[in-house]
Tab-separated table of C-alpha atoms in Angstrom:
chain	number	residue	atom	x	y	z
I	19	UNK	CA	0.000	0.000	0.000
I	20	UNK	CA	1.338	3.198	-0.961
I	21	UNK	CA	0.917	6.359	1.718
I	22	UNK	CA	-0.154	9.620	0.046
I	23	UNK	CA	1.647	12.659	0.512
I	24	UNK	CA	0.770	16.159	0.373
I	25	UNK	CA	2.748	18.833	-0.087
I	26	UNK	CA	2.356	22.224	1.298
I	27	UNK	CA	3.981	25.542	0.168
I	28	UNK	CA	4.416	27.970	3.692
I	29	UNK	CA	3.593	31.800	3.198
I	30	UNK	CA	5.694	32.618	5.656
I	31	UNK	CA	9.431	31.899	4.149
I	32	UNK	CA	9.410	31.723	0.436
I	33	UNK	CA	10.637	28.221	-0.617
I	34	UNK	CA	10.214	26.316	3.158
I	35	UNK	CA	7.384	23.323	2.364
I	36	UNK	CA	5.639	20.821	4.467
I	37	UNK	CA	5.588	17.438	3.348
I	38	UNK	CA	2.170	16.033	4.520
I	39	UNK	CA	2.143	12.195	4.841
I	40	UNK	CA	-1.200	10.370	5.135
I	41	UNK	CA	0.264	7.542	7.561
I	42	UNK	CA	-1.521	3.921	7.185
I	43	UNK	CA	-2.982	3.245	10.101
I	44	UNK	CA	-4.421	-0.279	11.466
I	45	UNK	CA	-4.454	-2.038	15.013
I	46	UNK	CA	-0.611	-2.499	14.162
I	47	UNK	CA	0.061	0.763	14.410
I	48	UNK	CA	1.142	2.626	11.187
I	49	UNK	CA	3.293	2.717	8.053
I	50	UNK	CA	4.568	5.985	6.489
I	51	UNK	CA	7.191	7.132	3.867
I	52	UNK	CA	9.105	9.285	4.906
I	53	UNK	CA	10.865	9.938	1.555
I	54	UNK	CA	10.035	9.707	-1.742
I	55	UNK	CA	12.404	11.094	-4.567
I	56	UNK	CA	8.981	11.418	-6.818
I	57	UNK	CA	7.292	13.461	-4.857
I	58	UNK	CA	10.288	15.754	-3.972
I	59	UNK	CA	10.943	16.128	-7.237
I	60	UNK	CA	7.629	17.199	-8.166
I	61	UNK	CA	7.967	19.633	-5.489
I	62	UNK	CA	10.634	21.234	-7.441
I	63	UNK	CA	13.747	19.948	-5.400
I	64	UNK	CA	16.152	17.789	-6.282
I	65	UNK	CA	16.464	14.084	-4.485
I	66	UNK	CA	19.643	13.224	-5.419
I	67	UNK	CA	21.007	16.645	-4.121
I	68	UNK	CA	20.880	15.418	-0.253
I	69	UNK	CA	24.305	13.471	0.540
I	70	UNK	CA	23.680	13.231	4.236
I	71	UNK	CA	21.280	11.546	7.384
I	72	UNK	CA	21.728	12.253	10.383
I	73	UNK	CA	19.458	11.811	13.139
I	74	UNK	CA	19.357	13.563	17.162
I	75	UNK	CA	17.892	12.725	20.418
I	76	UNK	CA	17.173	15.310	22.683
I	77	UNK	CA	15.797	15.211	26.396
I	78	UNK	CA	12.322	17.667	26.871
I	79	UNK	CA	12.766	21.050	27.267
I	80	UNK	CA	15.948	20.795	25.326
I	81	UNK	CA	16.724	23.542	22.567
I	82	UNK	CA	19.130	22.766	19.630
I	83	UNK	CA	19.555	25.801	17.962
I	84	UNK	CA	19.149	28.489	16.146
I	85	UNK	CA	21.523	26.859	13.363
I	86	UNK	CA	22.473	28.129	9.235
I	87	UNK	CA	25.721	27.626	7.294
I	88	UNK	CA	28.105	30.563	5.739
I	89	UNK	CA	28.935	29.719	2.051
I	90	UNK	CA	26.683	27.732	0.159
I	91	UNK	CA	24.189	27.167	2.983
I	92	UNK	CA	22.439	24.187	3.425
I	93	UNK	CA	19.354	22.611	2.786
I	94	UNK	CA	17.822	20.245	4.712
I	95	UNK	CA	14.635	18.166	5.214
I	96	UNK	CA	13.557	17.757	8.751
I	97	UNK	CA	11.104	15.632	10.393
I	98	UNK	CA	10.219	14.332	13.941
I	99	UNK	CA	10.537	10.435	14.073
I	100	UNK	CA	9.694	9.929	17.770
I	101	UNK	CA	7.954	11.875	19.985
I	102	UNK	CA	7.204	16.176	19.263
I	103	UNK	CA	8.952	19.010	18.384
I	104	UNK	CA	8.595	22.581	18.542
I	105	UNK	CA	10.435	23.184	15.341
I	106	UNK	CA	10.835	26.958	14.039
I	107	UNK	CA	12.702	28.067	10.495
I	108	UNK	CA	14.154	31.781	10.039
I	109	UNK	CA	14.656	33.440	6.999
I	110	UNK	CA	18.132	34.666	6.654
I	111	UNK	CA	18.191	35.237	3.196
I	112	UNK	CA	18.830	39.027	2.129
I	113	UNK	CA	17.642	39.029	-1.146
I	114	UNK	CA	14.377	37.053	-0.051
I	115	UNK	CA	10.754	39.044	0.252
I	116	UNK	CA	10.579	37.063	4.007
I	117	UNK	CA	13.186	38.091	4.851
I	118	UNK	CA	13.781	37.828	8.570
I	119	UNK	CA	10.575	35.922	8.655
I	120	UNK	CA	10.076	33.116	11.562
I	121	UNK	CA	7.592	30.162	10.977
I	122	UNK	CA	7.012	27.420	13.368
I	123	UNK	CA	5.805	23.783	13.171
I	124	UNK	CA	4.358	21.538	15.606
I	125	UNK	CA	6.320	18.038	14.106
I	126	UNK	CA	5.514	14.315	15.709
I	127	UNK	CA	6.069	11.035	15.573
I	128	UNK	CA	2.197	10.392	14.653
I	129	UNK	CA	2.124	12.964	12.421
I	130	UNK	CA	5.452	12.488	10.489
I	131	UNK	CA	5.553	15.925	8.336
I	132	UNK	CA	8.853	16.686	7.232
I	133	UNK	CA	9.716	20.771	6.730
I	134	UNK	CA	12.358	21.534	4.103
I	135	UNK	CA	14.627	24.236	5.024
I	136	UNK	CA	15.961	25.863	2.252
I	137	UNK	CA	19.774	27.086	2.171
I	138	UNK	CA	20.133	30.564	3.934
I	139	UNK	CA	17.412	30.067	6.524
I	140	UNK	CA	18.131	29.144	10.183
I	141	UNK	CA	16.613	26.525	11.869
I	142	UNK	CA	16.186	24.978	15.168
I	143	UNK	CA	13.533	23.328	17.778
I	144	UNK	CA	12.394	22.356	21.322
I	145	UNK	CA	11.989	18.623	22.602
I	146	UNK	CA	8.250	18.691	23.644
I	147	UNK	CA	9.032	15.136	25.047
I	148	UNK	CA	10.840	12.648	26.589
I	149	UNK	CA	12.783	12.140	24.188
I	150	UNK	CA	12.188	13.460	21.088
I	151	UNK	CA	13.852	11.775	17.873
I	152	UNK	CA	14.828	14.602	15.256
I	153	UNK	CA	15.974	13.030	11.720
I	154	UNK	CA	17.819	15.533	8.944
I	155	UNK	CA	18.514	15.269	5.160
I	156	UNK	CA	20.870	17.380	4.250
I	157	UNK	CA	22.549	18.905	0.895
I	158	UNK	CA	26.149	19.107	1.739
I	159	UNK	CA	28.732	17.645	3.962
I	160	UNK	CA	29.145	19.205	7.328
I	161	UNK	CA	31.841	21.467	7.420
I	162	UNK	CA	32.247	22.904	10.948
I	163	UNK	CA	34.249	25.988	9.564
I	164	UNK	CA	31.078	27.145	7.836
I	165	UNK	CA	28.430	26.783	11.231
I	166	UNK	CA	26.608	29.780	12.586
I	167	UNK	CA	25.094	29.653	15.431
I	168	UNK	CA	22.397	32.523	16.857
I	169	UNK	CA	21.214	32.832	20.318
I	170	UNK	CA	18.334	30.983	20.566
I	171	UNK	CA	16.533	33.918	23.290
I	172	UNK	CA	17.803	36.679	20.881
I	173	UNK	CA	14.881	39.433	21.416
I	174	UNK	CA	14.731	40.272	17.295
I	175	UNK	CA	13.775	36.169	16.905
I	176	UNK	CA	11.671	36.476	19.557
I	177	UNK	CA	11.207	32.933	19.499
I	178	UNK	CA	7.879	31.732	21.570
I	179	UNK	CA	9.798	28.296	22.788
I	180	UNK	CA	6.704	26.412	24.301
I	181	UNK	CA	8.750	24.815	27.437
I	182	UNK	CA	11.223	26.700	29.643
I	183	UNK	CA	14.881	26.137	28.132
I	184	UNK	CA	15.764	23.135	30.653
I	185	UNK	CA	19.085	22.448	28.685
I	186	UNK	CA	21.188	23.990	25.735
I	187	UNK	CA	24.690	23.181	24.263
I	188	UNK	CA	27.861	25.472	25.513
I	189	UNK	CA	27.807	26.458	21.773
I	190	UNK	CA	24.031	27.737	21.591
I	191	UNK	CA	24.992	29.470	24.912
I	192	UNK	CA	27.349	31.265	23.994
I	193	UNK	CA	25.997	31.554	20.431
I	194	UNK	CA	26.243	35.338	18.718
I	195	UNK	CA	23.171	37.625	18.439
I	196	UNK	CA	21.165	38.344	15.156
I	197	UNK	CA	22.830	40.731	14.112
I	198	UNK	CA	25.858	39.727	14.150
I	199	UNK	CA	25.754	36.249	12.673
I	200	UNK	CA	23.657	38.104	10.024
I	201	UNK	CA	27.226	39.802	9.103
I	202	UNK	CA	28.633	36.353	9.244
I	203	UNK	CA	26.619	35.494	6.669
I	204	UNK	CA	27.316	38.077	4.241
């Protein structure tokens, strides 16, 4: 049996989509594909473009993020595959009309949507559970010289994290405001 998908186009950040999976469900549990290089190359992407999974597990309350690349950027597909996220995309783009826009997603292990990020935006969620499974596709091989990192409580994000911030890496810590990864960028 083959699971439908549905694919979503967000106002909010030119080029970010929701990938809309209509799990099979029976007294099993379910079935759902979680990729399919027809569909996201109907969407306009290109499958064999991502070189990279990689997958985290993250305690609740836990914030990983807000994360982009310098040079190329990087695209990424991102879905929940256990538990719920609080997952939120920033566009970092200059030449973009949403600019500076921030959309958020509620992702889940039930509901299995996947959000593609496109290159230039940030990115980063919340662990709404104990744990919470996040799995990433990604365009390009990690190259640590190229991360940026922005505060995650920066006031111009203004993000609306659902759960107080029980736990963040040194690196998100200490992570530079807005602004100034904004120049990193350029």
């Amino acid at each position: 049996m083959l699971t439908a998908v549905e694919v979503i186009e967000v106002p909010g950040i030119t080029g970010v989509l929701l990938f809309r999976p209509a799990p099979h469900r029976d007294e099993r549990g379910f079935f759902s594909r979680t990729f399919d290089r027809d569909v996201v190359a109907k969407a306009g992407l290109d499958p064999d473009a991502f070189v990279q999974d990689s997958i985290s597990r993250s305690r609740k309350g836990v914030v990983r993020g807000m994360h982009t690349r310098s040079g190329k950027g990087e695209a990424k597909l991102v879905r929940c595959s256990y538990g719920a996220v609080f997952d939120v995309v920033v566009d970092l783009r200059p030449g973009s009309p949403t600019y500076r826009n921030r959309e958020t997603f509620d992702l889940t292990g039930d509901n299995q949507v996947t959000v593609y990020v496109p290159a230039g935006c940030a990115h980063g969620f919340q662990a709404l559970t104990e744990p919470a499974d996040v799995s990433y596709r990604i365009d390009r091989a990690h190259d640590p010289s190229e991360d940026v990192a922005i505060r995650f409580d920066d006031p111009d994000l203004g993000i609306p994290w659902p759960l107080p911030v029980t736990l963040a890496s040194d690196r998100d810590r200490a992570a530079a405001p807005l602004d100034s990864a904004i120049a990193r960028l350029s």
